[in-house]
Tab-separated table of C-alpha atoms and ligand atoms in Angstrom:
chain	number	residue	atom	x	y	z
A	714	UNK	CA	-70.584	-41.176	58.100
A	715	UNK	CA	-67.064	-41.814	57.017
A	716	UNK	CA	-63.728	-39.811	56.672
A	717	UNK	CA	-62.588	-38.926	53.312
A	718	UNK	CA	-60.303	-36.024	51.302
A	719	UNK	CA	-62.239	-34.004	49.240
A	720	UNK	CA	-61.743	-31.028	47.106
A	721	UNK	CA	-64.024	-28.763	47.172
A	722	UNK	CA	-62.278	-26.189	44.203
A	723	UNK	CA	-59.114	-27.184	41.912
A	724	UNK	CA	-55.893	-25.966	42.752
A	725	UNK	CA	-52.492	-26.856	44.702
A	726	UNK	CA	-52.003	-29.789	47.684
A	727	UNK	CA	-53.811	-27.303	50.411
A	728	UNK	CA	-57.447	-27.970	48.241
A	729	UNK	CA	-57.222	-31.317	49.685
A	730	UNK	CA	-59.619	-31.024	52.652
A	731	UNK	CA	-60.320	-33.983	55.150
A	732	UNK	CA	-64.295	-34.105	55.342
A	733	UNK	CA	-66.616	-36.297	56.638
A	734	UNK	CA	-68.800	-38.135	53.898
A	735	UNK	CA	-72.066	-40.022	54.095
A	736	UNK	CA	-71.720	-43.723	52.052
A	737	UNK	CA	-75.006	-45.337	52.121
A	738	UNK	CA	-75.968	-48.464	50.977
A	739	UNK	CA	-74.515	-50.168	48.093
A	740	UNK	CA	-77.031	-50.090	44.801
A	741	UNK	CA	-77.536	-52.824	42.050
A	742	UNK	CA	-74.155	-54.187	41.129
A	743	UNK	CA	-72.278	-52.320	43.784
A	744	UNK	CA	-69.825	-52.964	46.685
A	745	UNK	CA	-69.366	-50.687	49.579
A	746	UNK	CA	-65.464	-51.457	50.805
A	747	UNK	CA	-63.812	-50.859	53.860
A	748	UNK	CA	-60.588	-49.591	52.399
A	749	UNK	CA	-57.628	-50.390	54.214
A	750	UNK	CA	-54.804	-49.116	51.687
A	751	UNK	CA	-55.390	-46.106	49.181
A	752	UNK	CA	-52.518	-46.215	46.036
A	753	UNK	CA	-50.960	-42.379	45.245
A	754	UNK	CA	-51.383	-41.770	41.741
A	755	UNK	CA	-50.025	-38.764	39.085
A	756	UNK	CA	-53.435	-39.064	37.811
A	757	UNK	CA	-54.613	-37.821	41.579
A	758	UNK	CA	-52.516	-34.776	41.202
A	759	UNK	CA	-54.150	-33.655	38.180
A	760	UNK	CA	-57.528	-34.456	39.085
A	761	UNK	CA	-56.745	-32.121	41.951
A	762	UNK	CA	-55.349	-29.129	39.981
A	763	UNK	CA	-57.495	-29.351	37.171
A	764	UNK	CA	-55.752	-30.388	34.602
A	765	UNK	CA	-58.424	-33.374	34.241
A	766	UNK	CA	-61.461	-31.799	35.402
A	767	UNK	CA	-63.910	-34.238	37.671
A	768	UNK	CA	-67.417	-33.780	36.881
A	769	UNK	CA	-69.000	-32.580	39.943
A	770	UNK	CA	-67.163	-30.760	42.924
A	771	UNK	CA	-67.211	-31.238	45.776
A	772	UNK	CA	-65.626	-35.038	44.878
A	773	UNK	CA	-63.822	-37.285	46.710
A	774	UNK	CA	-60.253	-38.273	44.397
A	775	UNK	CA	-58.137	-41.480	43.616
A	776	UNK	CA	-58.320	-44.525	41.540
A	777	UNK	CA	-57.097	-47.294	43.388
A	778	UNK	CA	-57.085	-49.338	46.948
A	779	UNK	CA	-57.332	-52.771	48.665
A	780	UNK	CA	-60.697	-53.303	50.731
A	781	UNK	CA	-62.397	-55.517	52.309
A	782	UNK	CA	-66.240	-56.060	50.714
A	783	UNK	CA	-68.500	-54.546	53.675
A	784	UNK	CA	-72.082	-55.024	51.913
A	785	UNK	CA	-73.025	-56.268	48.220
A	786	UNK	CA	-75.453	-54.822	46.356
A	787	UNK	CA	-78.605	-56.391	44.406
A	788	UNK	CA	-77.683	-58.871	41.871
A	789	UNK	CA	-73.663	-59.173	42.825
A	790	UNK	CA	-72.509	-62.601	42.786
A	791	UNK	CA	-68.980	-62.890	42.395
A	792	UNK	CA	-68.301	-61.270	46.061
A	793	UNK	CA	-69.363	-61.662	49.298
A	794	UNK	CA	-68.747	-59.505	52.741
A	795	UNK	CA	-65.530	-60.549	54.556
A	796	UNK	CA	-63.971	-60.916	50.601
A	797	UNK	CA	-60.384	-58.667	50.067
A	798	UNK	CA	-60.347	-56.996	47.217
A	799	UNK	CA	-58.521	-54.209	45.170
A	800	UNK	CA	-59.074	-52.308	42.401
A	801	UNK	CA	-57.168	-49.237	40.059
A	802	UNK	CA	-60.366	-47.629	37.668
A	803	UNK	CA	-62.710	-44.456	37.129
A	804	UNK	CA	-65.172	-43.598	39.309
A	805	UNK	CA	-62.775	-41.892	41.596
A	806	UNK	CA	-63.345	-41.573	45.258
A	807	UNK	CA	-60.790	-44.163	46.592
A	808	UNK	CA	-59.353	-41.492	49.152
A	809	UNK	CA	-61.718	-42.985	51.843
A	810	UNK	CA	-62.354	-44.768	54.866
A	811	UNK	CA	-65.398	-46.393	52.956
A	812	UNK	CA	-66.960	-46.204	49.327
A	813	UNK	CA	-69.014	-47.552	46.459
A	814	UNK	CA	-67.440	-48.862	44.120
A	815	UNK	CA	-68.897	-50.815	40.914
A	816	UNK	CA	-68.707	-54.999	41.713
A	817	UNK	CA	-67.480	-54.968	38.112
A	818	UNK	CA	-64.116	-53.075	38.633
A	819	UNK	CA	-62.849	-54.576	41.265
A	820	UNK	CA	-60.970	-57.814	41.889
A	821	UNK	CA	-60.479	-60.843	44.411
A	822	UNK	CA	-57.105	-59.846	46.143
A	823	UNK	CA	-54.559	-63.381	45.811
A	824	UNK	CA	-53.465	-65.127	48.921
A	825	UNK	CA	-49.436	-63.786	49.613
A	826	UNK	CA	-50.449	-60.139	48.050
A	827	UNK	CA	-50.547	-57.926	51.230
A	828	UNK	CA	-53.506	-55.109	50.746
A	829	UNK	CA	-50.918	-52.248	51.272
A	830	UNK	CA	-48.459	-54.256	48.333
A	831	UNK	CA	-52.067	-54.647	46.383
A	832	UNK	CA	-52.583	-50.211	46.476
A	833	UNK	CA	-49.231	-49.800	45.842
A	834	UNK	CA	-49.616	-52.025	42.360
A	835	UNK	CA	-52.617	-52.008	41.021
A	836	UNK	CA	-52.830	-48.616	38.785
A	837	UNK	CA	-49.383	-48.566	38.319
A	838	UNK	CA	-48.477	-52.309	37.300
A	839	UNK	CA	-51.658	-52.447	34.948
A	840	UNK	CA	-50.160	-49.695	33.435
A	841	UNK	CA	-46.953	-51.306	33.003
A	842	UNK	CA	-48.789	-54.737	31.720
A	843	UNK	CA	-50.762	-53.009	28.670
A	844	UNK	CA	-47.773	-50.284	27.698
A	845	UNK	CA	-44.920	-53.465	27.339
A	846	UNK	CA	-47.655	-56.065	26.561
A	847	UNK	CA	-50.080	-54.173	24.281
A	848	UNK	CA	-49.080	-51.104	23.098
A	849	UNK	CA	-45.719	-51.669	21.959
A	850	UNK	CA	-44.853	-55.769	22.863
A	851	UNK	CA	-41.335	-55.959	24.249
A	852	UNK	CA	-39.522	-58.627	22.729
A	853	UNK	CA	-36.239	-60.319	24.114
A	854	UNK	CA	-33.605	-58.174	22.471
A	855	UNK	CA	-35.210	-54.728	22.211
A	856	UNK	CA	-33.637	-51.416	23.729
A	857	UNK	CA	-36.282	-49.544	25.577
A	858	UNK	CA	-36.106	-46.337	26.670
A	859	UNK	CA	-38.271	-46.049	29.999
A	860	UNK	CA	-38.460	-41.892	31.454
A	861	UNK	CA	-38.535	-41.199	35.457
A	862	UNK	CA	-36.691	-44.881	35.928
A	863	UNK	CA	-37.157	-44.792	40.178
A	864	UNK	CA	-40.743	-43.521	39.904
A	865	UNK	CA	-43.746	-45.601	41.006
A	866	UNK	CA	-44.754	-46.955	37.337
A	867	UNK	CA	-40.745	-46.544	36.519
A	868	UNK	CA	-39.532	-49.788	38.782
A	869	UNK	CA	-42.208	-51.819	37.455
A	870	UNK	CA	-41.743	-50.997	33.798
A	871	UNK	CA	-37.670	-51.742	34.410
A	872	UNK	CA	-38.319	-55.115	36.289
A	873	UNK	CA	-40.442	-56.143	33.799
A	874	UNK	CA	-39.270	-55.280	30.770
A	875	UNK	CA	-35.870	-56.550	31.900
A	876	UNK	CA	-38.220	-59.910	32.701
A	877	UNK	CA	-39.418	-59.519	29.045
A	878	UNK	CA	-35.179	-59.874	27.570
A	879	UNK	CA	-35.130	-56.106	26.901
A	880	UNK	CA	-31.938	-54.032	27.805
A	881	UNK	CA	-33.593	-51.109	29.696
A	882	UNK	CA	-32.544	-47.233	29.212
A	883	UNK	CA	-34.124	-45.185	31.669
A	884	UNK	CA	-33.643	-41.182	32.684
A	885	UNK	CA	-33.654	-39.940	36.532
A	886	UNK	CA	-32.742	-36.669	38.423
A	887	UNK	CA	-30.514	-37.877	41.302
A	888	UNK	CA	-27.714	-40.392	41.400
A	889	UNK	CA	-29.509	-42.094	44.563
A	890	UNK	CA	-32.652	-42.826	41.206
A	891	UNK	CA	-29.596	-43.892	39.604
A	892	UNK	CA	-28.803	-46.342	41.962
A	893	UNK	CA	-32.317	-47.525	42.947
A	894	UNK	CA	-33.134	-47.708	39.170
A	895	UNK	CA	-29.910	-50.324	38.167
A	896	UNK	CA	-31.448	-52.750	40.967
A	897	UNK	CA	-34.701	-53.035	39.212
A	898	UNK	CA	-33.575	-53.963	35.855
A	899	UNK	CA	-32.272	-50.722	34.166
A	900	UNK	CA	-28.925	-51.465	33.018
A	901	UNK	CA	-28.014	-47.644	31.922
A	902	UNK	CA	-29.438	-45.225	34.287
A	903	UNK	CA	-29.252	-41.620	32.672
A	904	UNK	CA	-28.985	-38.506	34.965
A	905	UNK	CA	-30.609	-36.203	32.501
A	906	UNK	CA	-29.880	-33.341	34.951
A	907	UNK	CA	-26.089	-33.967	34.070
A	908	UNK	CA	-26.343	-35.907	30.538
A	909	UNK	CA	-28.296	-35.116	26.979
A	910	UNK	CA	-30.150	-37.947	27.249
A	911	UNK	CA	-30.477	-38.428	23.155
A	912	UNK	CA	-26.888	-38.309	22.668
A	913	UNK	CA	-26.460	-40.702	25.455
A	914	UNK	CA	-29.355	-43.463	23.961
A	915	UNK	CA	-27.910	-42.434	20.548
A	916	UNK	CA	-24.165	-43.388	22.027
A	917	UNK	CA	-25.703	-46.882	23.971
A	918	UNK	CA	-27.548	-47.838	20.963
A	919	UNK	CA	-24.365	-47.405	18.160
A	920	UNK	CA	-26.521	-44.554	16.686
A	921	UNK	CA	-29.781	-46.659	15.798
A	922	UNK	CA	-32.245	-45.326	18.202
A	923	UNK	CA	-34.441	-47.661	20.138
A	924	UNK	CA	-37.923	-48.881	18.866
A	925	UNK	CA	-40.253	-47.443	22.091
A	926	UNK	CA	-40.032	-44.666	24.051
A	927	UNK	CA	-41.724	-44.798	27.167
A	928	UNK	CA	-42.543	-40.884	28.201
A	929	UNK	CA	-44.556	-40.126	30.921
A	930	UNK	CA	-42.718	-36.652	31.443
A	931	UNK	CA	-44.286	-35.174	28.529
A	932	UNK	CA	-43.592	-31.174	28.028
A	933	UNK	CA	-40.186	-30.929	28.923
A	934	UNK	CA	-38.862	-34.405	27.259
A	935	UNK	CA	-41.348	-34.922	24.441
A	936	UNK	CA	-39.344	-33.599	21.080
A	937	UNK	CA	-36.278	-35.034	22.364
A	938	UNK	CA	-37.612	-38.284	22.862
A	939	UNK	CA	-38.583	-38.672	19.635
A	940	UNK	CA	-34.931	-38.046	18.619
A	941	UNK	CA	-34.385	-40.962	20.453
A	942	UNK	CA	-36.225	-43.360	18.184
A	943	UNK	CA	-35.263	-45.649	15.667
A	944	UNK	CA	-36.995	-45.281	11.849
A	945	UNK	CA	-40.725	-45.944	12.248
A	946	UNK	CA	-40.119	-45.910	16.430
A	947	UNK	CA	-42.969	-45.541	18.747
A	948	UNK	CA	-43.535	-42.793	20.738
A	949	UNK	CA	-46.016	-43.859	23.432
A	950	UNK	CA	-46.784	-40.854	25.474
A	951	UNK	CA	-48.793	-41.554	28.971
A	952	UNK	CA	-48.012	-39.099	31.021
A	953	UNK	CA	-47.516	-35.225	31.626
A	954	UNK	CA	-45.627	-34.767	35.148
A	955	UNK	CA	-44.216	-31.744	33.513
A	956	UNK	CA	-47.129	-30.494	32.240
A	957	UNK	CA	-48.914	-31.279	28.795
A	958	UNK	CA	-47.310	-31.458	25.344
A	959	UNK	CA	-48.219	-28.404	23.200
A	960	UNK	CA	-49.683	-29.411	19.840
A	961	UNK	CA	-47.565	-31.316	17.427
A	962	UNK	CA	-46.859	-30.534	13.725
A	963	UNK	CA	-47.381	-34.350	12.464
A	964	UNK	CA	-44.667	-33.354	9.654
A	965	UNK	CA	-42.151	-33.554	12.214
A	966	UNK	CA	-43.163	-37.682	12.558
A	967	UNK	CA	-42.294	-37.782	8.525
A	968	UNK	CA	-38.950	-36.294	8.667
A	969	UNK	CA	-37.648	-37.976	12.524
A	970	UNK	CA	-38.453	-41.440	10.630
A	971	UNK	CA	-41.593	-42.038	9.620
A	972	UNK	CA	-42.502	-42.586	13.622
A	973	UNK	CA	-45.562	-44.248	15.358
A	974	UNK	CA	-47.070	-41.861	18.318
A	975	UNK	CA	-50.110	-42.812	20.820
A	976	UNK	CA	-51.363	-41.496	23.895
A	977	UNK	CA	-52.660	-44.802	25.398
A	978	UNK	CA	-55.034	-44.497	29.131
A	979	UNK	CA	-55.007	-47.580	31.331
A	980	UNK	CA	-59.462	-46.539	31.282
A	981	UNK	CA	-59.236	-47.540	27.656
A	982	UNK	CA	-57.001	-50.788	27.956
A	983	UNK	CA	-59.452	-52.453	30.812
A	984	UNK	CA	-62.474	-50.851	29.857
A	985	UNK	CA	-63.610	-54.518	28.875
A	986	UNK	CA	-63.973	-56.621	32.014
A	987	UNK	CA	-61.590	-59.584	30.559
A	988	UNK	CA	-59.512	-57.087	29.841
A	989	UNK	CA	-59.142	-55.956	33.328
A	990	UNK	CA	-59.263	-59.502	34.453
A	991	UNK	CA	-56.395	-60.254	32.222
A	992	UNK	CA	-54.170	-57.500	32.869
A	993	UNK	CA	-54.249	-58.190	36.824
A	994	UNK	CA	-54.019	-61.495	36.098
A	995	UNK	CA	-50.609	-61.065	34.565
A	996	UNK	CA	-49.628	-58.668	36.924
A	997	UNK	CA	-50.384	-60.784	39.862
A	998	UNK	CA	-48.090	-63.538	37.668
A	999	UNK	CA	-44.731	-61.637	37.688
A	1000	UNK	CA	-45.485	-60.259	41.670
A	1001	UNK	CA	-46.023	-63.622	42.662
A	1002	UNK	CA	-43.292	-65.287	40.466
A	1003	UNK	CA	-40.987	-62.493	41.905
A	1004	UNK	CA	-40.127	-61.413	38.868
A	1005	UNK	CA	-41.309	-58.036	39.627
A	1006	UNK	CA	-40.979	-56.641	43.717
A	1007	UNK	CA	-43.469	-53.903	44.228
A	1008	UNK	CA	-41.746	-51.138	45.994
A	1009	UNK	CA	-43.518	-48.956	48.720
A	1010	UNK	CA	-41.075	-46.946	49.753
A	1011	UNK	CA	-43.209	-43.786	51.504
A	1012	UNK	CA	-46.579	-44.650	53.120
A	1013	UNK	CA	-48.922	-41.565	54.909
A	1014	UNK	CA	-51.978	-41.263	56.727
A	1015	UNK	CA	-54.733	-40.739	54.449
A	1016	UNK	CA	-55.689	-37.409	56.696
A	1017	UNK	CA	-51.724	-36.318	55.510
A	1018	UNK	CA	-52.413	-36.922	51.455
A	1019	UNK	CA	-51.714	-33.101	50.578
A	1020	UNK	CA	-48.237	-33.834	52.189
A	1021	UNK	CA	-48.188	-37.358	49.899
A	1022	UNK	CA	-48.922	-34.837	47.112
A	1023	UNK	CA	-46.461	-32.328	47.795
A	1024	UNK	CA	-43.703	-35.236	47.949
A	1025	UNK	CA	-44.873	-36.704	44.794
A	1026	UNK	CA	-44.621	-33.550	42.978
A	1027	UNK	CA	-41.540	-32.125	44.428
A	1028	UNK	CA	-39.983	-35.161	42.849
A	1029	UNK	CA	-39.201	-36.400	46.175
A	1030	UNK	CA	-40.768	-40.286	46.331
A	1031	UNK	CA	-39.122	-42.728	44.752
A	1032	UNK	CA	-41.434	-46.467	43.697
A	1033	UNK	CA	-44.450	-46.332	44.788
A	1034	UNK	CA	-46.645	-44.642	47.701
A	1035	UNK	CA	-49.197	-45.601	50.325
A	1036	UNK	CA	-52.177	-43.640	52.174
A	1037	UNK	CA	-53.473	-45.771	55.073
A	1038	UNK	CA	-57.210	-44.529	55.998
B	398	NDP	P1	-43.686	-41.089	39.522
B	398	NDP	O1	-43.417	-41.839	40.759
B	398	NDP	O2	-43.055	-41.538	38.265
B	398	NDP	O3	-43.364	-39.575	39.799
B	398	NDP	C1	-43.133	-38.681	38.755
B	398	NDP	C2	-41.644	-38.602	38.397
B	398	NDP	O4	-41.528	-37.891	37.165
B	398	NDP	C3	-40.807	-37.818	39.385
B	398	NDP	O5	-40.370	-38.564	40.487
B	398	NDP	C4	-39.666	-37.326	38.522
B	398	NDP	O6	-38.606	-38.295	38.472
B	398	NDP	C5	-40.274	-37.256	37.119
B	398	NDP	N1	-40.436	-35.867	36.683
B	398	NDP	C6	-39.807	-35.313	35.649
B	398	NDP	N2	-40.158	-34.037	35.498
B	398	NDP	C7	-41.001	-33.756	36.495
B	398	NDP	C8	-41.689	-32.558	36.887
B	398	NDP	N3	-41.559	-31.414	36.210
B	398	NDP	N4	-42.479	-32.608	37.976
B	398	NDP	C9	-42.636	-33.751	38.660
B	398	NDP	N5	-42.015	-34.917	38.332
B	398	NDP	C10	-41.200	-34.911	37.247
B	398	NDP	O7	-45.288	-41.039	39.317
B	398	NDP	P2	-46.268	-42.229	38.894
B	398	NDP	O8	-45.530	-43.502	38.823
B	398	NDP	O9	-47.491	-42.149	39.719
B	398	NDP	O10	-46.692	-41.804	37.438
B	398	NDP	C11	-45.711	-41.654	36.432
B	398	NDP	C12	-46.350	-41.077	35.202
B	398	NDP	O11	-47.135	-42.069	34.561
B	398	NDP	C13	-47.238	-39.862	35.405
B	398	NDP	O12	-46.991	-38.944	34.371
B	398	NDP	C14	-48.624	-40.446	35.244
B	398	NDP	O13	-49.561	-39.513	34.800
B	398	NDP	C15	-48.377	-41.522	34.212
B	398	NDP	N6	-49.385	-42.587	34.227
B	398	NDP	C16	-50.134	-42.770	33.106
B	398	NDP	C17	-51.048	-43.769	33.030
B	398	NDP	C18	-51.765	-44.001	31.761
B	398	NDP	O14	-52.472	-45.010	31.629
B	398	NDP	N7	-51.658	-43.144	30.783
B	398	NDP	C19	-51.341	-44.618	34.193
B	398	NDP	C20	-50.447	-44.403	35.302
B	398	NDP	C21	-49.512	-43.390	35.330
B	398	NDP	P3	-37.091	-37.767	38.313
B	398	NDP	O15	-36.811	-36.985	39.564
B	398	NDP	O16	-36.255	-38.967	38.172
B	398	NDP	O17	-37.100	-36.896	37.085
């Protein structure tokens, strides 16, 4: 037996219930871990409410942790016990004391990455590595304009594209996201709450418009993003902490500029395994360069995660968050 947080229905933080969960053995081409860092993810929130249903309830939620392998099933040879590892993919169930988890999707944790750095990273920074990399590549030079600036993937994506030569614009609530914001790499902080944040990129760009918007707000900022964008601009929308965009009349793409739109998944980017290996390979690069400092700024017991929850949506953590089991 083993703890874990379960839902057992869909609904608000109080759904999260802390159970106690039978593991077994590891089967063909599986690992059971001993987790010892769980990462807080958006994605938990709306596996929890519903808005992405889980197949199968009751289910155990989140996508990413550190571990240590415990057992190895048939046939796995690239880990052994004792090995750390971490990991940020589908099946979910990383909000555990212990789990299965497919030898495939996880990898060898480097020497000088700490296992609660490693959860606070993975999903997030992966993210950030295939949206500046792949979907749209940042190129020394560009104007970017990067949405909830102090959030968890929001430091990364400023570090980094500021690492990549771009001048970062990014949107926050709170002059204290401001502030935290500027000293990762975002050289104009917006306070939307105060500002029109189109006029303001339309002002900081001499009325061009910036080539990639990076929206992970979705409802409330979506049309007025893409009146941020320069002719034939990318819209790359991965994200819906305000809820989900409504259907969109694909005329309005003609007469903004001709614009690009995508709604890219980190599943899809890594779904190949040298993809995955690639993208954590590059993100372990810039963390261990220092080119990008992961930022845990709230950590919780794993018992508390409806509190983590509560926080997360209540707009109320700033980088990125940490349930210890
Ligand atoms: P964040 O730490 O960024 O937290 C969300 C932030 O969004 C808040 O702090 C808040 O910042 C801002 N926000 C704006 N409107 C709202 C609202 N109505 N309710 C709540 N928050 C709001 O979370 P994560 O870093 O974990 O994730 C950021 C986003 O990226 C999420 O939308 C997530 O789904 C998405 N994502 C997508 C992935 C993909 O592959 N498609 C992978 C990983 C994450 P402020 O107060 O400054 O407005």
């Amino acid at each position: 037996m083993t703890k874990a947080i379960r839902i057992h229905e869909t609904g608000g933080p109080d759904v999260l219930s802390w159970d106690d969960v039978e593991v077994g053995d590891p089967g063909p081409g599986e690992l059971r871990l001993k987790q010892t860092a769980v990462g807080l993810n958006y994605i938990d929130t709306y596996h929890r409410s519903g808005l992405y249903p889980l197949r199968g309830l009751p289910a155990v939620i989140g996508m990413e942790g550190a571990a240590v392998v415990d057992a190895v099933g048939e046939g796995v040879t690239a880990f052994k016990p004792g090995d750390r590892v971490c990991y940020a993919s589908l099946p979910p169930g990383a909000y555990a004391e212990e789990r299965i988890m497919p030898a495939d999707r996880v990898v060898a944790t480097p020497d000088g990455i700490e296992d609660v750095q490693a959860a606070g990273m993975m999903l997030q920074g992966m993210t950030v590595q295939y949206l500046l990399r792949r979907t749209y590549r940042v190129r020394e030079g560009d104007t970017v304009l990067i949405h909830a600036a102090a959030g968890g993937v929001g430091l990364i994506l400023c570090q980094w594209a500021k690492h990549l030569g771009a001048t970062v614009i990014g949107t926050v609530s709170t002059e204290e996201k401001a502030e935290l914001a500027k000293a990762h790499g975002c050289t104009h902080p917006i306070l939307y709450t105060r500002e029109n944040f189109t006029e303001r990129v339309r002002e900081l760009t001499d009325g061009a418009g910036v080539p990639v918007v990076y929206d992970s707000i979705g409802k409330d900022t979506f049309e007025a993003s893409l009146d941020c964008l320069a002719p034939l601009g990318l819209m790359v929308l991965f994200g819906s902490a305000s809820g989900p965009v409504p259907p969109v009349d694909l005329g309005v793409l003609a007469a903004k500029g001709s614009l690009y739109i995508t709604r890219p998944t980190l599943m899809t980017y890594t779904a190949k395994h040298e993809d995955l290996i690639a993208s954590a390979g590059e993100l372990f690069d810039v963390v261990q360069s220092g080119a990008v400092k992961i930022e845990v700024n709230q950590t919780y017991p794993l018992a508390e995660a409806a509190q983590a929850h509560r926080d997360l949506e209540g707009r109320k953590t700033t980088g990125s968050t940490v349930l210890l089991p």
